[in-house]
Tab-separated table of C-alpha atoms and ligand atoms in Angstrom:
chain	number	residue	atom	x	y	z
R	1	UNK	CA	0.000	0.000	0.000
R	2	UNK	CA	0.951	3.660	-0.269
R	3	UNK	CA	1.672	5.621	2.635
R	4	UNK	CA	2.010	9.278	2.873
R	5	UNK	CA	3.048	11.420	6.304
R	6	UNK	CA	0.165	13.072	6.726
R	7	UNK	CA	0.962	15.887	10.159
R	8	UNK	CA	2.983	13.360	11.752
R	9	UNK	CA	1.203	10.243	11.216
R	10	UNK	CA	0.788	7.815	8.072
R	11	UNK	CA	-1.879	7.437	6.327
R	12	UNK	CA	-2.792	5.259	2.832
R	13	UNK	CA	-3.833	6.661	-0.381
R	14	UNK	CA	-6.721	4.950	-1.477
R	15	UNK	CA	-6.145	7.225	-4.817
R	16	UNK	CA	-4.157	9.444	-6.822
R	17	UNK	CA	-3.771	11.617	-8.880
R	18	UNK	CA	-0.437	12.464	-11.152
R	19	UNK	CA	0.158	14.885	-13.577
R	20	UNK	CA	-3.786	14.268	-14.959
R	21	UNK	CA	-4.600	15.841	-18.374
R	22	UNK	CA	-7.679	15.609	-20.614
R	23	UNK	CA	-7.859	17.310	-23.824
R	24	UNK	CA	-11.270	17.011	-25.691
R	25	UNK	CA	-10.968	17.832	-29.427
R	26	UNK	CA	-8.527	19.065	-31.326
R	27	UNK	CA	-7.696	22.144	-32.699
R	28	UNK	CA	-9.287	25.450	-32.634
R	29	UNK	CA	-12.628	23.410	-30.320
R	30	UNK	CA	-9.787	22.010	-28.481
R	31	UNK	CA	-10.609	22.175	-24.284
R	32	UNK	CA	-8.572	21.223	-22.191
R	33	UNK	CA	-10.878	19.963	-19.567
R	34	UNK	CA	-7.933	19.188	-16.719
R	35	UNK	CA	-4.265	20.494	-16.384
R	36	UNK	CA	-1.518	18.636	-15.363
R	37	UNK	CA	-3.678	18.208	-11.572
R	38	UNK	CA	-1.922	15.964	-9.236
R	39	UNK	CA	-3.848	15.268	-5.762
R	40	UNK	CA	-4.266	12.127	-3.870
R	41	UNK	CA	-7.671	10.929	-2.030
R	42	UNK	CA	-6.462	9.341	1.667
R	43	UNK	CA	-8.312	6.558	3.085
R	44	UNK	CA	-10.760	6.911	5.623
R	45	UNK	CA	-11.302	10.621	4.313
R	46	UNK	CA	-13.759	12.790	2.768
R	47	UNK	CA	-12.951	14.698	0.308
R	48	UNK	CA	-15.063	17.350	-1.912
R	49	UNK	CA	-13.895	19.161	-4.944
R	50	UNK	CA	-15.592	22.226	-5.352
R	51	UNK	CA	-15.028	24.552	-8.443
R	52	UNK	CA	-17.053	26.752	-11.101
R	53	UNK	CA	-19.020	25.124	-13.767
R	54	UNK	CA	-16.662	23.732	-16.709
R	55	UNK	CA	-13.471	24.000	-13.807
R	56	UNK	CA	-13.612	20.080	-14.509
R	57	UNK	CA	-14.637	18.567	-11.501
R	58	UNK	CA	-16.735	15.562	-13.189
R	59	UNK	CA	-13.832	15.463	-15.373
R	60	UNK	CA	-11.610	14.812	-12.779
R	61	UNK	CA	-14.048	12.286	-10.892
R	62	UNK	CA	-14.544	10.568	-13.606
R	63	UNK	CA	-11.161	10.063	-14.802
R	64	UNK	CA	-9.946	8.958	-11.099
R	65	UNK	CA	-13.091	6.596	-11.222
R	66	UNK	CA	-12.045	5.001	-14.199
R	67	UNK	CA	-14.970	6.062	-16.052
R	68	UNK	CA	-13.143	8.203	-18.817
R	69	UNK	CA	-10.130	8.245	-20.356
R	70	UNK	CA	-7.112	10.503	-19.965
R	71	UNK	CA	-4.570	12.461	-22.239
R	72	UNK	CA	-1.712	11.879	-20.517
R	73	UNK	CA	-0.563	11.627	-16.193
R	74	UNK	CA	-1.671	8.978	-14.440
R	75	UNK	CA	-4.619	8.043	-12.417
R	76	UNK	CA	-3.509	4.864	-9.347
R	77	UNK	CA	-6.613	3.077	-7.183
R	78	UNK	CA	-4.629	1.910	-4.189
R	79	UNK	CA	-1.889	0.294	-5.831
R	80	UNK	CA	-2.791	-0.334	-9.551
R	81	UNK	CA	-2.109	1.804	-12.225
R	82	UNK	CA	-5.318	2.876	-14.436
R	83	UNK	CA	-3.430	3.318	-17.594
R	84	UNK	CA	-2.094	-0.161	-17.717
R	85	UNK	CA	-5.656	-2.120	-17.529
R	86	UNK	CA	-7.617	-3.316	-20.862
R	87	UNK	CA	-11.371	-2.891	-20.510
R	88	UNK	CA	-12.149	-5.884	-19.105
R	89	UNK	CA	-9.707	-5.488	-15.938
R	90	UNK	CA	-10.966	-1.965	-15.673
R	91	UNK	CA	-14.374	-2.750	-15.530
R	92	UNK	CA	-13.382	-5.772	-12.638
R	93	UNK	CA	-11.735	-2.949	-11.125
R	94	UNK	CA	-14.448	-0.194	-10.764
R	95	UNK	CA	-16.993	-3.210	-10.164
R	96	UNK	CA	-15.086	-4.737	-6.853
R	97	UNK	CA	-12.922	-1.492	-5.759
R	98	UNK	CA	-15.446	1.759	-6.678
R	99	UNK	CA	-18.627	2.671	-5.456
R	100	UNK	CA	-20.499	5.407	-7.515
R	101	UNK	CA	-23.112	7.828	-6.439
R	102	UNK	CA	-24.806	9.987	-9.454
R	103	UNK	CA	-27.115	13.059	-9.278
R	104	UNK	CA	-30.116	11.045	-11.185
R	105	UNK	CA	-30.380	7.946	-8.786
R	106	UNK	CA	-29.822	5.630	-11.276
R	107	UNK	CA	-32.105	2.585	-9.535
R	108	UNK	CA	-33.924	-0.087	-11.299
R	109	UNK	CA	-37.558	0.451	-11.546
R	110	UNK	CA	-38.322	-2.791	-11.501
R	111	UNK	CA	-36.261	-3.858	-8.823
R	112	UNK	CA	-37.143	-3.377	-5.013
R	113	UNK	CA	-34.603	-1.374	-2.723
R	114	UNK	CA	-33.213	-4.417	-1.779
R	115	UNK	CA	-32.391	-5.890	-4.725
R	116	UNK	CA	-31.226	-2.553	-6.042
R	117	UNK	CA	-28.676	-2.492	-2.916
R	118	UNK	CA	-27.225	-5.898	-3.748
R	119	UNK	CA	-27.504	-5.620	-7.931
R	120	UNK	CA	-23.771	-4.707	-8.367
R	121	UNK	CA	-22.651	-7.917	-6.067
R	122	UNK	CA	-24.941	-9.597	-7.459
R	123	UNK	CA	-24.025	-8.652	-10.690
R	124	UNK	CA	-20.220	-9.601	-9.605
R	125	UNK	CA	-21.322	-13.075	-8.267
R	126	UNK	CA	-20.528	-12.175	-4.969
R	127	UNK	CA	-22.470	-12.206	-1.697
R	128	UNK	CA	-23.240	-9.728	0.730
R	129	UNK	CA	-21.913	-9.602	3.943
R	130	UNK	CA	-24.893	-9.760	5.591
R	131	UNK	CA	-23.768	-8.097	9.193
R	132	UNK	CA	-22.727	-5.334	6.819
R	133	UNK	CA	-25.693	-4.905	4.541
R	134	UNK	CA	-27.907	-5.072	8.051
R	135	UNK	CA	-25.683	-1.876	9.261
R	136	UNK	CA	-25.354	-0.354	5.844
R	137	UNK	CA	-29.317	-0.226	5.835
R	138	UNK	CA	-29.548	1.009	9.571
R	139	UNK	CA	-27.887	3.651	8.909
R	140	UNK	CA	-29.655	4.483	6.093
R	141	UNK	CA	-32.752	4.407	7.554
R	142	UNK	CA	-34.618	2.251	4.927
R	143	UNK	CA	-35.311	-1.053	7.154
R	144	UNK	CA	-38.817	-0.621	6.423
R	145	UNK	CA	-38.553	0.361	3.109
R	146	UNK	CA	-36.501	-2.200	1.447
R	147	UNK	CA	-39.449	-4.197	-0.508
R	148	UNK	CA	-40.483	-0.827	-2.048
R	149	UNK	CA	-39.739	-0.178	-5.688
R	150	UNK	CA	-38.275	3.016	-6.534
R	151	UNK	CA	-41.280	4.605	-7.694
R	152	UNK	CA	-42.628	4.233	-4.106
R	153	UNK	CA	-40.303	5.916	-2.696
R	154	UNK	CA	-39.421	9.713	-2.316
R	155	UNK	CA	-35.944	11.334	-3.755
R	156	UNK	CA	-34.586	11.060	-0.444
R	157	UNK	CA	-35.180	8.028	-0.119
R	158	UNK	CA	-34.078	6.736	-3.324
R	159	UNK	CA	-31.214	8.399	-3.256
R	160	UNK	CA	-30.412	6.530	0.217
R	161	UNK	CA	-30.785	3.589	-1.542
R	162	UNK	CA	-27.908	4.646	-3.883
R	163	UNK	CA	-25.628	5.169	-0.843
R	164	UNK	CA	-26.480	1.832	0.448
R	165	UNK	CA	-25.719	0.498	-2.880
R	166	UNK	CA	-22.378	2.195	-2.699
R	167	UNK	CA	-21.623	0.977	0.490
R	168	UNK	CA	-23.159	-2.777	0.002
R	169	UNK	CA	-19.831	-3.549	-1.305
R	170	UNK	CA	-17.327	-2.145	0.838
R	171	UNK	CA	-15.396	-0.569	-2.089
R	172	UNK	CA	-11.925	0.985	-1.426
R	173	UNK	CA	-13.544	3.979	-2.307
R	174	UNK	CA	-16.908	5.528	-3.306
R	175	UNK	CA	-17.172	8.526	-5.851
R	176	UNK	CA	-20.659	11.072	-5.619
R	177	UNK	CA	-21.150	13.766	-8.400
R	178	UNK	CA	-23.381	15.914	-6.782
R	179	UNK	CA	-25.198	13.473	-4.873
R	180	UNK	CA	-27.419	15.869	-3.413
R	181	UNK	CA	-28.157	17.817	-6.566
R	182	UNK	CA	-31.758	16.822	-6.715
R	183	UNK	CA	-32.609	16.737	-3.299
R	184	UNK	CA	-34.463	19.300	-1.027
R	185	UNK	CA	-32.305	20.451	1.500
R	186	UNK	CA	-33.561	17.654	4.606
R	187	UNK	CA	-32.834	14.640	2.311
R	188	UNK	CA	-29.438	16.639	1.183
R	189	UNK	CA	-28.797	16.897	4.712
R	190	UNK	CA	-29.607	13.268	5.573
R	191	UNK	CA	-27.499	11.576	2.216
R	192	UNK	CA	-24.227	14.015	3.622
R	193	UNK	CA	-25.117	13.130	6.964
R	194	UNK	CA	-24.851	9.381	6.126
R	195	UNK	CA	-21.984	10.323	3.647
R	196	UNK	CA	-19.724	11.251	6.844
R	197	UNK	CA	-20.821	8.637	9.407
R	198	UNK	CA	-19.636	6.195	6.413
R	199	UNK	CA	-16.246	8.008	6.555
R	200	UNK	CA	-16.296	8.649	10.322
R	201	UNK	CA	-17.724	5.454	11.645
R	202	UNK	CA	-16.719	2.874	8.981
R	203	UNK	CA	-13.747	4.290	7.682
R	204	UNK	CA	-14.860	4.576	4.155
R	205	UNK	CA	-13.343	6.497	1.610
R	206	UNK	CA	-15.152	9.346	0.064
R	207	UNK	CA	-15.283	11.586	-2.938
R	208	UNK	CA	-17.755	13.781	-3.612
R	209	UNK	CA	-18.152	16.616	-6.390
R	210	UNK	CA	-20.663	19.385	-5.532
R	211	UNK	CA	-21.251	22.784	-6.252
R	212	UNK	CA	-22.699	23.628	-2.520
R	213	UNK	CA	-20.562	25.078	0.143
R	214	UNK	CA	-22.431	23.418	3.005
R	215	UNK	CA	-22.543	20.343	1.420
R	216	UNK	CA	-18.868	20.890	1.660
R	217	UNK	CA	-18.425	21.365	5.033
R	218	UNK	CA	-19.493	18.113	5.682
R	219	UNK	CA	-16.066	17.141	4.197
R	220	UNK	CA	-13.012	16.456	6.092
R	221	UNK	CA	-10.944	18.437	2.885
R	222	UNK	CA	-11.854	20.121	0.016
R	223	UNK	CA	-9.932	21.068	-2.906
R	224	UNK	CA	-10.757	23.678	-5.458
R	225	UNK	CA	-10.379	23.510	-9.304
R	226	UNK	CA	-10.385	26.469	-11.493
R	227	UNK	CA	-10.018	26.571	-14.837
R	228	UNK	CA	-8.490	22.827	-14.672
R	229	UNK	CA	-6.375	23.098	-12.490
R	230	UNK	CA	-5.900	22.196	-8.475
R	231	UNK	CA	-5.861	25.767	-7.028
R	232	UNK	CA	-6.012	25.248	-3.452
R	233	UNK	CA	-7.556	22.810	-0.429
R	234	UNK	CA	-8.883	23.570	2.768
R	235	UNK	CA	-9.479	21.577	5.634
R	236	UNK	CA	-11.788	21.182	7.828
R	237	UNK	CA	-13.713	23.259	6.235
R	238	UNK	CA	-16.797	25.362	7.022
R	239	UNK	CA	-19.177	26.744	4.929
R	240	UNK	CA	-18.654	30.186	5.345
R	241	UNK	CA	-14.497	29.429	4.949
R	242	UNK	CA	-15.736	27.916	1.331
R	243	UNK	CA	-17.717	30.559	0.069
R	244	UNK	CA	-15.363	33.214	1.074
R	245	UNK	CA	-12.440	30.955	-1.588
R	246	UNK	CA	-15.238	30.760	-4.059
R	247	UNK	CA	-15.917	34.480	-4.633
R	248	UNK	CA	-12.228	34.422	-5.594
R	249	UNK	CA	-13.134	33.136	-9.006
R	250	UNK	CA	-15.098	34.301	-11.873
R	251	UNK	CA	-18.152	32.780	-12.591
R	252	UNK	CA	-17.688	31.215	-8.737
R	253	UNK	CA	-21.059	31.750	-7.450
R	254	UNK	CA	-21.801	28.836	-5.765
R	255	UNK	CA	-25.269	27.264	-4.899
R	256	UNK	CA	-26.226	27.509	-1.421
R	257	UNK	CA	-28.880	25.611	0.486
R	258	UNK	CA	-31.018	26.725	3.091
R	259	UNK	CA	-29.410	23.725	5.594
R	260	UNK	CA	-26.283	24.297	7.822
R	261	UNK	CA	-23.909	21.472	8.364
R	262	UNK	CA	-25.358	19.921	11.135
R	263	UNK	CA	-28.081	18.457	8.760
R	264	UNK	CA	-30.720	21.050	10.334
R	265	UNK	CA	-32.788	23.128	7.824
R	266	UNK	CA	-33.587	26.527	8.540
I	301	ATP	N1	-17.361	15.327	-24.007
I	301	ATP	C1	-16.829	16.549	-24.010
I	301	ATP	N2	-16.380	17.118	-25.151
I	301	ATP	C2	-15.824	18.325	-25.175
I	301	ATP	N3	-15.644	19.075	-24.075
I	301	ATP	C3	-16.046	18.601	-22.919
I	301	ATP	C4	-16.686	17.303	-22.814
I	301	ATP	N4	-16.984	17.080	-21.516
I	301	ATP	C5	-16.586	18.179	-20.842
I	301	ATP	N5	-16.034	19.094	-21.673
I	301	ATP	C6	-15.452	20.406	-21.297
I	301	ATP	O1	-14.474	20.180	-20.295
I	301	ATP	C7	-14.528	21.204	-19.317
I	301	ATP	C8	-14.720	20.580	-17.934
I	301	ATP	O2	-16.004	19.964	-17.887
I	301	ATP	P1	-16.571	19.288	-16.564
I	301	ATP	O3	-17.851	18.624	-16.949
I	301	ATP	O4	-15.521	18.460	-15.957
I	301	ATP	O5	-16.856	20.563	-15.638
I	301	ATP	P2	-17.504	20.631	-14.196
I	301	ATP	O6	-16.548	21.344	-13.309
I	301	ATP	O7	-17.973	19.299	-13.772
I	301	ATP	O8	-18.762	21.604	-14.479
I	301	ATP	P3	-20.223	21.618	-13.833
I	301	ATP	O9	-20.056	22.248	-12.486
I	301	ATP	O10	-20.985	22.509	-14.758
I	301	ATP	O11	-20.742	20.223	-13.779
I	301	ATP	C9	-15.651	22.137	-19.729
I	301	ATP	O12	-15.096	23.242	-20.414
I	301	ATP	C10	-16.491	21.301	-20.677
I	301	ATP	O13	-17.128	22.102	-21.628
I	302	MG	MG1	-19.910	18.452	-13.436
């Protein structure tokens, strides 16, 4: 595994990062989405990346994820090396080692929450730890909802069913773009509230791309892209601490919510 000094103490990468570039196009429509960004994601952490729109935050997610393809750099997950996989090993990879958490739910409709939870392992051919699932859906609160099809249930609740289905797996490491971007503020609250006892209580790894400076300060870290490129991180952040580095940039307006970061709406 790799281990970084982190203030005195060591702690493991569960990815990184190096030199990451994507160019889309060629030419005079030629964008270059990312810049040379290097940054590693430490285990047991949770981490937002926060940026204007087009900065290349999905980019970067995705890239890290395995999802996309990169120009040049390289992307690790724990200890293997993106670049060198063919499809098929990639697509091993993000199954056993990556969970993913999208704005749109992306459930099933004609599976129940259950089955929705356990698709991807059962997908993989492998079973569920059941003392795990049992926590993983305690803490999501869906106990009672977990024969319910996704059209019988609310957004919040759906989208808790996407975090469970995240966690069901114990990936090395989960990846949200804006998780919360189609939730009111109470279920936002609740999905980042679960987001963080994941990190805090079960030591999972967490990535999460949003737009929302309280959503952010449910983060242990979060690191700012502009125009590409890593421009700064902040830890332990609050909300007001990320809007005041957001009004740096143009076009940096961020979207705020009506919640504060203890998950109570105002
Ligand atoms: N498939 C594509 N082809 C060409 N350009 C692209 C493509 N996808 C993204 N881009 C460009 O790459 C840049 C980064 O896009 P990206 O989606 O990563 O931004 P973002 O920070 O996630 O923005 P938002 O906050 O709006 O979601 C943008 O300039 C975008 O227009
Ligand atoms: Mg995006």
């Amino acid at each position: 595994m790799t281990t970084t000094p982190v203030a005195g103490r060591t702690t493991t990468v569960a990815a990184r990062a190096t030199d990451l570039s994507k160019i889309y196009g060629q030419g005079e429509t030629q964008v270059v989405a990312l810049d040379r960004v290097s940054v590693e994601f430490r285990q047991a952490e949770f981490t937002a990346i926060m940026g204007p729109s087009g900065s290349g935050k999905s980019t970067l997610m995705h890239c890290v994820a395995g999802l996309d393809s990169f120009s040049s750099g390289s992307v690790r997950i724990g200890e293997t090396e993106l670049g060198s996989l063919k499809d098929k090993a990639l697509t091993k990879l993000r199954r056993d080692k990556i969970g993913f958490i999208f704005q749109a739910f992306n459930l099933l409709p004609t599976l129940t929450a259950l089955e929705n939870i356990t698709l991807p392992m059962d997908i993989a051919g492998r079973k569920p730890d059941k003392q795990w699932l049992d926590t993983v859906i305690r803490m999501v609160s869906l106990a009672d909802r977990l024969s319910h099809r996704p059209s019988q249930l609310s957004g919040g609740q759906q989208q808790r069913v996407a975090v469970a289905r995240a966690l069901a797996s114990r990936p090395d490491i989960i990846f949200g773009d804006e998780p919360t971007g189609n939730l009111d503020s109470r279920s936002g609250a609740e999905v980042l509230g679960f987001l963080r006892n994941s990190v805090r209580e079960l030591g999972q790894t967490v990535v999460m791309v949003t737009h929302d400076p309280v959503a952010a300060a449910y983060a242990d870290r979060v690191v700012f892209l502009a125009d590409g490129r890593l421009v700064d991180e902040l830890y332990q952040p609050t909300s007001e601490g990320v809007l005041d580095f957001m009004r740096q940039f143009p076009g940096g307006n961020p979207q705020t919510t009506e919640f504060d970061a203890k998950g109570r709406t105002s």
